[in-house]
XYZ file of C-alpha atoms in Angstrom:
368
model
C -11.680 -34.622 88.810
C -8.376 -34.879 90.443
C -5.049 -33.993 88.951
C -1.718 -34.970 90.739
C 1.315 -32.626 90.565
C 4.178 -35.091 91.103
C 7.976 -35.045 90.564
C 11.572 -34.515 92.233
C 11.827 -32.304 94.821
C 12.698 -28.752 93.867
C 11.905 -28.499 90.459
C 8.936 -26.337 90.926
C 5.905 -28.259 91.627
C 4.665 -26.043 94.356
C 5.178 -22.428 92.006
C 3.390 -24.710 89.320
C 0.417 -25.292 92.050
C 0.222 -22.118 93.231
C 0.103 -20.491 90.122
C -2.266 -23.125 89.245
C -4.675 -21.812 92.221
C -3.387 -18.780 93.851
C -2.985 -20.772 97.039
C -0.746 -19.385 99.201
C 2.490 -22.086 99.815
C 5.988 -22.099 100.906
C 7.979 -21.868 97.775
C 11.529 -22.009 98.561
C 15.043 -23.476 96.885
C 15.467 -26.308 99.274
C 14.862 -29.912 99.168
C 11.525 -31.241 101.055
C 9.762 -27.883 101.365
C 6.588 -29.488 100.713
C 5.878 -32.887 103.056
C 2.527 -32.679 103.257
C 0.173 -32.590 100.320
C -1.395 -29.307 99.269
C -5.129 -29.128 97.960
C -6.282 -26.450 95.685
C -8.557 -25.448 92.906
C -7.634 -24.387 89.385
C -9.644 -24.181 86.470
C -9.398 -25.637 82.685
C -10.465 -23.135 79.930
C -12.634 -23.380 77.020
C -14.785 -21.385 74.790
C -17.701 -20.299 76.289
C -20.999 -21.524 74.128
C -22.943 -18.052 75.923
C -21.725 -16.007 72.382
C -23.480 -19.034 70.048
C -27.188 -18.523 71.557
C -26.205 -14.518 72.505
C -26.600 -14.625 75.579
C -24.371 -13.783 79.164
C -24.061 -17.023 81.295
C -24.049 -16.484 85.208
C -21.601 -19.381 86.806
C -22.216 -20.989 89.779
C -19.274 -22.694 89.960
C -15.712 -20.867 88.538
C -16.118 -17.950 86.151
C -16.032 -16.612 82.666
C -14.042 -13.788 81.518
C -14.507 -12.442 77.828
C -16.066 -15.464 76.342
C -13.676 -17.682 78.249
C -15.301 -20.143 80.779
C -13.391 -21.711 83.328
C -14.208 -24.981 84.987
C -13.086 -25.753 88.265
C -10.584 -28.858 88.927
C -9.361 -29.845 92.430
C -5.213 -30.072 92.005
C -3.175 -32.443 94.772
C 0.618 -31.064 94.575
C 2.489 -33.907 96.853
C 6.369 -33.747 98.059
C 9.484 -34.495 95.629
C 9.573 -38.279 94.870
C 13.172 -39.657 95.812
C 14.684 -43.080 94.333
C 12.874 -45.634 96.064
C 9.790 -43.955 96.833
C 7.996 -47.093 95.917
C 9.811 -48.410 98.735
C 9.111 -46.302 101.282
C 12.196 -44.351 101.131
C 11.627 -40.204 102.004
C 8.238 -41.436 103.150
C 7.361 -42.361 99.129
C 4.723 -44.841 100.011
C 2.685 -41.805 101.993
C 3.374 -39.124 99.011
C 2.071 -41.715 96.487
C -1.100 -43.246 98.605
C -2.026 -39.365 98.314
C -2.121 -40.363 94.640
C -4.955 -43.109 94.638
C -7.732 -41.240 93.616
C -5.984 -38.690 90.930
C -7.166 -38.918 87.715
C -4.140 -38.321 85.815
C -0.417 -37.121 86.915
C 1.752 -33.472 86.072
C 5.071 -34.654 86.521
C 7.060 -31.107 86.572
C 10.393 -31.770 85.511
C 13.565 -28.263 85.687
C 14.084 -28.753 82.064
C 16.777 -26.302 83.043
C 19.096 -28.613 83.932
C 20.002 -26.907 87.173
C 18.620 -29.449 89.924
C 19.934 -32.888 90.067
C 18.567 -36.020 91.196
C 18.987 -34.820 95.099
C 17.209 -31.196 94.626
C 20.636 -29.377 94.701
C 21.349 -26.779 92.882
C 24.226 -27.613 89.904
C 26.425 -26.008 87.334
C 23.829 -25.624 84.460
C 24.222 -28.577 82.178
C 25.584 -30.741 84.353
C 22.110 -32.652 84.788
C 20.289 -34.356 82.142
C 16.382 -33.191 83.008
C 15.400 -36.680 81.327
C 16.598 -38.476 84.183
C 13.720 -37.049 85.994
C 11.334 -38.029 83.373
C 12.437 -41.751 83.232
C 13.127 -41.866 87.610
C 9.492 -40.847 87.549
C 7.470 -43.316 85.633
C 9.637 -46.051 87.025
C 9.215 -45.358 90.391
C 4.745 -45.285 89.514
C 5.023 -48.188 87.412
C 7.046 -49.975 90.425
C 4.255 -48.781 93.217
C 1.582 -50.285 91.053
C 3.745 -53.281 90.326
C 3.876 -53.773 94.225
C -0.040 -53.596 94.960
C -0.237 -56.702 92.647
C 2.958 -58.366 94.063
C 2.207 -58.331 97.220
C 0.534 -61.877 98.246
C -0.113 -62.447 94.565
C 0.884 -66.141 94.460
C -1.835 -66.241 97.786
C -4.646 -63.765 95.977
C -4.417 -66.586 92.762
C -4.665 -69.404 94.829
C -7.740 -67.859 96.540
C -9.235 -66.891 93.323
C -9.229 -70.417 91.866
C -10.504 -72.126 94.612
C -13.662 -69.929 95.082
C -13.693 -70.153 91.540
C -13.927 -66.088 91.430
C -13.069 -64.501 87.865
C -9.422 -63.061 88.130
C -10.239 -59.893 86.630
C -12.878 -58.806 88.269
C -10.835 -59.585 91.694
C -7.646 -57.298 90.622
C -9.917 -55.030 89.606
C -11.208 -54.778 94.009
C -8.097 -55.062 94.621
C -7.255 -51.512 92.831
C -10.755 -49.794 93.048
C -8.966 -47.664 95.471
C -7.416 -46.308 92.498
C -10.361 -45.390 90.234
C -9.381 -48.933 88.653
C -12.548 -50.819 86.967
C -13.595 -54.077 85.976
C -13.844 -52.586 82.323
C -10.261 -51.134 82.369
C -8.542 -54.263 83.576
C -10.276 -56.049 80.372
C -9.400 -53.355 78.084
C -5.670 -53.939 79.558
C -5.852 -57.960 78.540
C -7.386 -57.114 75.132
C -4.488 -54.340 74.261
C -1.601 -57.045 75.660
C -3.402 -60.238 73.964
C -3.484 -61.868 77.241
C -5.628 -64.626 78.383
C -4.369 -64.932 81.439
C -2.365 -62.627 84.252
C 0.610 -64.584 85.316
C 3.831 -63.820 87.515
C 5.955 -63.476 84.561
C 3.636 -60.536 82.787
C 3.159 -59.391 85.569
C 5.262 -55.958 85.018
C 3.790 -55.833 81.836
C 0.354 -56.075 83.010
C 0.834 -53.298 86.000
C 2.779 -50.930 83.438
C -0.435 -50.869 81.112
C -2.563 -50.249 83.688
C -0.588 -47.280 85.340
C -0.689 -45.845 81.872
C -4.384 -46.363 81.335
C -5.592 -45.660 85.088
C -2.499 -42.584 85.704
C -1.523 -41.474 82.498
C 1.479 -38.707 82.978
C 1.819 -35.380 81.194
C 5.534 -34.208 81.423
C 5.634 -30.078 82.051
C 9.549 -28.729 80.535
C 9.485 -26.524 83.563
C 11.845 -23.227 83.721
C 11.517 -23.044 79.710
C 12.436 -19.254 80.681
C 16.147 -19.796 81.895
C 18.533 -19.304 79.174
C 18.828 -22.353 76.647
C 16.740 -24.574 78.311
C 15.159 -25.062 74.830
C 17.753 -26.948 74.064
C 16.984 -29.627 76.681
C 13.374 -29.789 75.484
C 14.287 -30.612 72.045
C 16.031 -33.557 73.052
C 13.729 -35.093 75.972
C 11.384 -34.484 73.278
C 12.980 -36.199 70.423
C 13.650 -38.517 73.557
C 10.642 -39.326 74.777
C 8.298 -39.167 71.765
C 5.465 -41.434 73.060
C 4.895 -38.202 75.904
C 2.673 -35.212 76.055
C 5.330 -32.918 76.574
C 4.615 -28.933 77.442
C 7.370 -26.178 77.743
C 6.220 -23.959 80.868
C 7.385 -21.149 83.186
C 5.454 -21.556 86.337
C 7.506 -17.909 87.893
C 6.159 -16.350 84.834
C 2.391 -17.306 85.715
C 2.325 -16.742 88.949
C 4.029 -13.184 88.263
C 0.940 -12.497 85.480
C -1.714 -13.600 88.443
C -0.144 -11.706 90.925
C 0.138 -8.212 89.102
C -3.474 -9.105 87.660
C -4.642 -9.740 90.856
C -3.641 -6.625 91.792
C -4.758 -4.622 89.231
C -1.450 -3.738 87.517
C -2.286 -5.683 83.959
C -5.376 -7.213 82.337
C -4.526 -11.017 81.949
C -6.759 -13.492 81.063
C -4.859 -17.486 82.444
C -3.676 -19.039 79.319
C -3.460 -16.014 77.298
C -0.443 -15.029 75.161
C -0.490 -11.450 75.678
C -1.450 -9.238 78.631
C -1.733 -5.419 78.928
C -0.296 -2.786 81.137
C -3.637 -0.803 83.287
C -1.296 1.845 84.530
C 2.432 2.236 83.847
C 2.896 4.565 86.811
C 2.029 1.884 89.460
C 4.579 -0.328 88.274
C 8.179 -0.002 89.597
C 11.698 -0.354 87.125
C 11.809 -3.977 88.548
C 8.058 -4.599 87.880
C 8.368 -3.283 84.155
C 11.775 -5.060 83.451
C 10.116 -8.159 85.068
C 7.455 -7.966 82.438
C 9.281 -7.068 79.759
C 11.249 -10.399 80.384
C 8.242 -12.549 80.382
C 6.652 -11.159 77.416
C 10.201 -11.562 75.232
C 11.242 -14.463 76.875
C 7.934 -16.898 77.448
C 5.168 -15.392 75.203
C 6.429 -14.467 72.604
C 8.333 -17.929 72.207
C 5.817 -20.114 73.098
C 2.591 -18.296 72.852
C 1.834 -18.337 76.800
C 3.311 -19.884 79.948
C 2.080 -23.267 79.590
C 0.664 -23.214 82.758
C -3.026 -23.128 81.864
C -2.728 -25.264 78.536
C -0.811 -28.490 80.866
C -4.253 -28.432 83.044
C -6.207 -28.164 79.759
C -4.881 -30.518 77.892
C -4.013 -32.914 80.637
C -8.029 -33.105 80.675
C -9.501 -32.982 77.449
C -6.541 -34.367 75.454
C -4.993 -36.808 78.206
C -8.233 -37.976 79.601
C -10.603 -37.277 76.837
C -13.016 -35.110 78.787
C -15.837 -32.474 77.220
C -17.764 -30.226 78.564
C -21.376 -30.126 79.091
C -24.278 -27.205 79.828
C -27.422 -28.164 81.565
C -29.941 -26.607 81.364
C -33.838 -26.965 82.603
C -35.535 -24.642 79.876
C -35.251 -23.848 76.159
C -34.054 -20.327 77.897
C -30.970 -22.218 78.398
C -31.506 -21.081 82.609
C -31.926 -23.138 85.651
C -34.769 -23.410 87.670
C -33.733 -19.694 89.263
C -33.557 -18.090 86.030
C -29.247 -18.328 85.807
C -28.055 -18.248 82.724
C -26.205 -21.535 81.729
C -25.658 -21.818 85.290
C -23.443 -24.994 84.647
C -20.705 -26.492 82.974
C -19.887 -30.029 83.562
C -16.820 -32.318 82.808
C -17.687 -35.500 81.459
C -15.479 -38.438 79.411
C -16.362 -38.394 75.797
C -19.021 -41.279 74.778
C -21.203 -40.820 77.944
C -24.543 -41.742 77.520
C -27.532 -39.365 77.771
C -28.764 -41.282 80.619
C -25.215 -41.647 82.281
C -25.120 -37.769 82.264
C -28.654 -37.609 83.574
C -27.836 -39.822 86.791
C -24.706 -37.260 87.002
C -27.224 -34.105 87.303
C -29.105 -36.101 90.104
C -29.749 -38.918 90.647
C -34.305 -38.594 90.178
C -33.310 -37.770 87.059
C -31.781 -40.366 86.033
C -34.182 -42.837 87.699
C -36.956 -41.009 85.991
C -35.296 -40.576 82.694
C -37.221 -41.042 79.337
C -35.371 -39.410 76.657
C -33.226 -36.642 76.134
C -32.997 -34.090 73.094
């Protein structure tokens, strides 16, 4: 599981990744801070099933915190996109080829208003934030546009006379970018087309960015005075979107005094609690205070942790899984539902098996 934080430079992408992960990064107000890609791991967050059989489960892989189990997700946060990225232009073609193999795309847009096109810094409400929002999608839609462009009329012609079937070349051609066989026919079906030509081309290469990449928009800076307003009308705008008002500065403030033992926060929460008023300094309290009028109490948490959750199990359509090798729900060291897995809805027992390991799956006979 890989999930792509994309969008114009300086509009928050690397606060939203390192509050995402706790990974330290330069965060600064200046175009291009980030050039080359940063890797991290966050964590989506469900329900743990420990409290329905009674039991305390023992993760090997991320944690669990008051019935709350969190699953570990590798995040990719790349540099701002510019016009033209699909181009080339402020090295676009390297910041997107980091892209191939995500999974689906947070595209963080300042819903503040306050950073144009260029990553300045402008009079607030000068900037329409769904500029960003349509720049972005156009400049995808263009770089997988370009993949099939390029020597198309010579791929067709090679096709046809080794009598190949076309969709099962296109879909080699993009395998470097998690694109199947099975996903290029679901494409045709959904467009009624019987054939790929130049002329649907654009069509064709839309539909499958949207099935192959599909984009979550994240209303970042919700906690800058009326910036509401903007998200009500990219909203109303942009209806077809998954659309999530966030506060990355917020988050990574929560982590931060949580990871230092100032307040108990649990990622995703809507509340947190103060350990020890006395350790906290005027700035420190006002800073809170500010968060927990401004952010949670507005929109019920920072929207941090709920973009990576539902970017998975809403965008995607992923569950989660528990393996287990006894009817003591433990593995074969005695761990307590040692594992969680992500899997897409509709998998087949004997899909999941080969996931576990692979003599499993080859020595599969049912599953209960």
């Amino acid at each position: 599981m890989l999930i792509g934080i994309v969008g114009r430079t300086n509009t928050g992408k690397s606060t939203f990744f390192k509050a995402s992960t706790l990974v330290e990064v330069e965060i600064a107000n200046r175009p291009f801070v980030t050039i080359k890609p940063n890797h991290g791991i966050g964590y989506v967050r469900i329900k743990c099933i420990e409290s329905e059989f009674d039991v305390k489960c023992n993760p090997k892989e991320g944690f669990c915190i008051n019935g709350n189990r969190f699953i570990p997700v590798e995040l990719i946060d790349v540099a701002g996109l510019i016009e033209g990225a699909h181009l080339g232009k402020g090295l676009g073609n390297q910041f997107l080829n980091d892209l191939t193999q995500a999974d689906v795309l947070i595209n963080i847009v300042d819903i503040s208003g306050l950073t144009n096109e260029d990553g300045e810094i402008v009079v607030k409400g000068s900037y329409d934030p769904s500029n960003d929002i349509e720049f972005l999608t156009e400049e995808i839609d263009l770089w997988f546009l370009g993949i099939l462009e390029k020597n198309w009329e010579k791929f067709t012609k090679q096709v046809k006379h080794e009598n190949k079937e076309l969709k099962k070349e296109i879909a080699k051609k993009f395998s470097g970018l998690k694109i199947t066989e099975n996903i290029v026919e679901h494409v045709m079906k959904k467009l009624n087309l019987t054939e790929i030509s130049k002329e649907n081309l654009k069509l064709f290469s839309t539909e499958l960015r949207k099935i192959s990449k599909p984009i979550i928009i994240v209303a970042n800076k919700i906690d800058i005075k009326n910036s509401d307003e903007n998200l009500k009308k990219i909203k109303e705008k942009f209806k077809d979107y998954m659309i999530i008002p966030c506060s990355s500065e917020s988050e990574l403030a929560l982590r931060e005094a949580a990871k230092n033992n100032l307040i108990s926060y649990i990622p995703g929460d809507k509340d947190f609690k103060i350990l020890d008023e006395s350790k906290l300094s005027i700035q420190q309290k006002n800073g809170l205070k500010f968060i927990k009028e401004n952010v949670l109490d507005k929109y019920d948490s920072t929207g941090v942790q709920e973009v990576l959750d539902k970017a998975v199990f809403n965008l995607l359509d992923y569950i989660t899984v528990y393996p287990v090798a006894n009817s003591k729900l433990e593995d074969k060291n005695g761990k307590k539902l040692p594992d969680c897995l992500l899997i897409l809805k509709n998998t087949t027992a004997l899909e999941f098996a080969f996931k576990i390991h692979t003599d499993i799956g080859n020595n599969f006979i049912k599953a209960v």
